[in-house]
mmCIF file of C-alpha atoms in Angstrom:
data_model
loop_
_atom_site.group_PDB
_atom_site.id
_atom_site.type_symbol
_atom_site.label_atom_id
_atom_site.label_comp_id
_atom_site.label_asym_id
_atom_site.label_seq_id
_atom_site.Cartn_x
_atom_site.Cartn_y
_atom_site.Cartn_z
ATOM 1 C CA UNK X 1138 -60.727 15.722 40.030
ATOM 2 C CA UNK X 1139 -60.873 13.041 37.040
ATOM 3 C CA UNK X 1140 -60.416 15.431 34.875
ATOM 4 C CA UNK X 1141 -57.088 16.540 36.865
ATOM 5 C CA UNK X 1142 -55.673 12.956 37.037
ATOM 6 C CA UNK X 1143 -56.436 12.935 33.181
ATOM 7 C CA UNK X 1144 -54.846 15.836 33.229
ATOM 8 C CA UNK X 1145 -51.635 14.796 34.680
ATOM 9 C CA UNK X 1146 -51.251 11.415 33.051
ATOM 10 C CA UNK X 1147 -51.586 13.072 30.002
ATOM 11 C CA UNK X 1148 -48.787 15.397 30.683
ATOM 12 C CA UNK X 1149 -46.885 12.717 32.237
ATOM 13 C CA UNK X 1150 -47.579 10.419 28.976
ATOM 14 C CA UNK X 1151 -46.304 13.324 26.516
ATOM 15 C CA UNK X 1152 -43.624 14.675 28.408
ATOM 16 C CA UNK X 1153 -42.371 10.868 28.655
ATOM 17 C CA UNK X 1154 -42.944 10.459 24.787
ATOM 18 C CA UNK X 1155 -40.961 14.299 24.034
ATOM 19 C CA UNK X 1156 -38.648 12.926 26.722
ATOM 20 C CA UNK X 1157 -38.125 9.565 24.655
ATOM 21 C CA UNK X 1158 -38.031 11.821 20.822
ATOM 22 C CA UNK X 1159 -35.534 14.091 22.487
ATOM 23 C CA UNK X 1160 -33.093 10.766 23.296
ATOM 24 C CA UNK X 1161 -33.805 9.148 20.158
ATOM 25 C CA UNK X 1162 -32.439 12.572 18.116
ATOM 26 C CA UNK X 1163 -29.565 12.847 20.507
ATOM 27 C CA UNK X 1164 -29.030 9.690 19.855
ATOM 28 C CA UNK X 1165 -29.174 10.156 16.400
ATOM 29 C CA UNK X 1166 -27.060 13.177 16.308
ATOM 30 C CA UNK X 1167 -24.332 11.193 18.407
ATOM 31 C CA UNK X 1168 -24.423 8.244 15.686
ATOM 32 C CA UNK X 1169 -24.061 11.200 12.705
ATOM 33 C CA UNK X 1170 -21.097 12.294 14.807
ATOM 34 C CA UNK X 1171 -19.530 9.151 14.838
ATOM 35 C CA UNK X 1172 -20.417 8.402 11.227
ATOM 36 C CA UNK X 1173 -19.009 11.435 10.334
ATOM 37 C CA UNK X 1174 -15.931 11.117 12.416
ATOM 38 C CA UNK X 1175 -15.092 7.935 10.868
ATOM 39 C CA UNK X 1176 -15.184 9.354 7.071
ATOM 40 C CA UNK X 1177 -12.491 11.806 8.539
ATOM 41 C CA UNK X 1178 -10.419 9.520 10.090
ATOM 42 C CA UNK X 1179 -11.183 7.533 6.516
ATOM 43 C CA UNK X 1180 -10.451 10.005 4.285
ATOM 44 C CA UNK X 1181 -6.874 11.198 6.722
ATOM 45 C CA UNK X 1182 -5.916 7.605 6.137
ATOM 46 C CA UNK X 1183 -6.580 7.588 2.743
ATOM 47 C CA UNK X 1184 -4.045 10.875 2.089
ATOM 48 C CA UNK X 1185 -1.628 9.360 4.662
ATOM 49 C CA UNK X 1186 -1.291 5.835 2.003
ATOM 50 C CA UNK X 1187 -1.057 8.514 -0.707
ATOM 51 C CA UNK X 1188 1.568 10.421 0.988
ATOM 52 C CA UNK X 1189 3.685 6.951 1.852
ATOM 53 C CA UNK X 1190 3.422 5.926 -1.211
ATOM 54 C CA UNK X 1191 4.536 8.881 -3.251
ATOM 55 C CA UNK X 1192 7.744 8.825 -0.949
ATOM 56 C CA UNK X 1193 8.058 5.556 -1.527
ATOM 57 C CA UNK X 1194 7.853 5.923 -5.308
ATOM 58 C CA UNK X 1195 10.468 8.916 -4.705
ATOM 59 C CA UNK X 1196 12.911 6.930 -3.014
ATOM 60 C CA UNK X 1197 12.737 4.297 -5.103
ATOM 61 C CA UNK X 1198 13.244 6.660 -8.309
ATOM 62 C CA UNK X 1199 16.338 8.653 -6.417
ATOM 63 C CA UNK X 1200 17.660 4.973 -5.474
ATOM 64 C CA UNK X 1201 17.446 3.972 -9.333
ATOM 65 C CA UNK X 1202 19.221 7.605 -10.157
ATOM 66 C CA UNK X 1203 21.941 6.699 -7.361
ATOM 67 C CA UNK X 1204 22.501 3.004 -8.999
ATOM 68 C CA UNK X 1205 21.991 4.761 -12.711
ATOM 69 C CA UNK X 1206 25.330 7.634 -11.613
ATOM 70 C CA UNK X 1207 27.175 4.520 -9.649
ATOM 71 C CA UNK X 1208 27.048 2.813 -12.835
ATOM 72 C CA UNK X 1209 27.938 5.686 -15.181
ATOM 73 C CA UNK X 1210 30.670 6.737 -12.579
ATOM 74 C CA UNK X 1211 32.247 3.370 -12.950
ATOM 75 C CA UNK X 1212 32.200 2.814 -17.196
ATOM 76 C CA UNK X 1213 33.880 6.575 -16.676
ATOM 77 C CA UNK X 1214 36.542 4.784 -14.497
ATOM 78 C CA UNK X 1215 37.192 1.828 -16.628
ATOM 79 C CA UNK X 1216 37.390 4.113 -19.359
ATOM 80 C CA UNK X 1217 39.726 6.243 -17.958
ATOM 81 C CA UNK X 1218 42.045 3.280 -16.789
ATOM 82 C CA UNK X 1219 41.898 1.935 -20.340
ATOM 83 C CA UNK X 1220 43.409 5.365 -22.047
ATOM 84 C CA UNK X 1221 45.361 5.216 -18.980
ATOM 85 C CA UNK X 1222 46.742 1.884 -20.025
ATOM 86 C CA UNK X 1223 46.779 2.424 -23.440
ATOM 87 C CA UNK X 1224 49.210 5.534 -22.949
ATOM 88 C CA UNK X 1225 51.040 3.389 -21.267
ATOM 89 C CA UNK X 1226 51.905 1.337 -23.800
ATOM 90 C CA UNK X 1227 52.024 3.730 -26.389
ATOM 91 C CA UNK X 1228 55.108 5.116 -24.303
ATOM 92 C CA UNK X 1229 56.498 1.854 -23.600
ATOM 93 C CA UNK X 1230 56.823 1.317 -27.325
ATOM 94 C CA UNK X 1231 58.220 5.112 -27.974
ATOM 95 C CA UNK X 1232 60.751 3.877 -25.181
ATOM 96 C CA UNK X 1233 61.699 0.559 -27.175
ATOM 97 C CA UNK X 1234 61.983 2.520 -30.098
ATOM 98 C CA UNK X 1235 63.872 5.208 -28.672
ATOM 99 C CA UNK X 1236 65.559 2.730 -27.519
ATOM 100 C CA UNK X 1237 66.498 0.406 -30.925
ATOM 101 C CA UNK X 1238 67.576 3.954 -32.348
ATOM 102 C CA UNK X 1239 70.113 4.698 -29.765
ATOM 103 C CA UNK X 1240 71.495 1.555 -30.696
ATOM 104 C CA UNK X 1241 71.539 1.716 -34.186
ATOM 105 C CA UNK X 1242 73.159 5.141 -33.797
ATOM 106 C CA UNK X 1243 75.952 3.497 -31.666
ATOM 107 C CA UNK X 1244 76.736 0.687 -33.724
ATOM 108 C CA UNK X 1245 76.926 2.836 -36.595
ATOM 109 C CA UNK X 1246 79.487 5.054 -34.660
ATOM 110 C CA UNK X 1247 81.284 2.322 -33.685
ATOM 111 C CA UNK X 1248 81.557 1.249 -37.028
ATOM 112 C CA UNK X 1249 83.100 4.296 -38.416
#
């Protein structure tokens, strides 16, 4: 009957132990699972900053390129307006001219 008891509590005492073991892995395995988790979640925030920041860098480069053509567009403008103005002149002048010869060619008619 001792031997029984002995028995028992020794069954009782090792299944308690294999019992404890068997929490302490799943523990263990839940804590890897976590760890791991968090290097994803990590690693997805990590590409999601690279991601942002490339578009940033994009928009900030096709902003530049939209200041660089606003700029270019303009000095085309002003250019334009200057031969504009220019030709404008330049016919004035022919006008005047034009102008003084019709004259001329009037008083010399008028003189003969």
């Amino acid at each position: 009957r001792l031997a029984r008891a002995a028995q028992r509590w020794t069954t009782r005492r090792s299944s308690r132990a294999a019992s404890r073991r068997q929490s302490e892995d799943v523990s263990a395995v839940d804590e890897a699972e976590a760890a791991r988790v968090q290097v994803e979640e990590a690693e997805a925030a990590r590409i999601h900053a690279e991601a942002a920041r490339r578009r940033a860098e994009e928009a900030e480069a096709c902003s530049r390129r939209r200041v660089e053509e606003a700029e270019m567009e303009s000095l085309r403008q002003a250019e334009a307006a200057d031969v504009s103005q220019r030709r404008a002149r330049e016919a004035e002048a022919e006008a005047k001219l034009s102008e003084m010869r019709a004259a001329e060619i009037g008083a010399r008619c008028m003189l003969q």
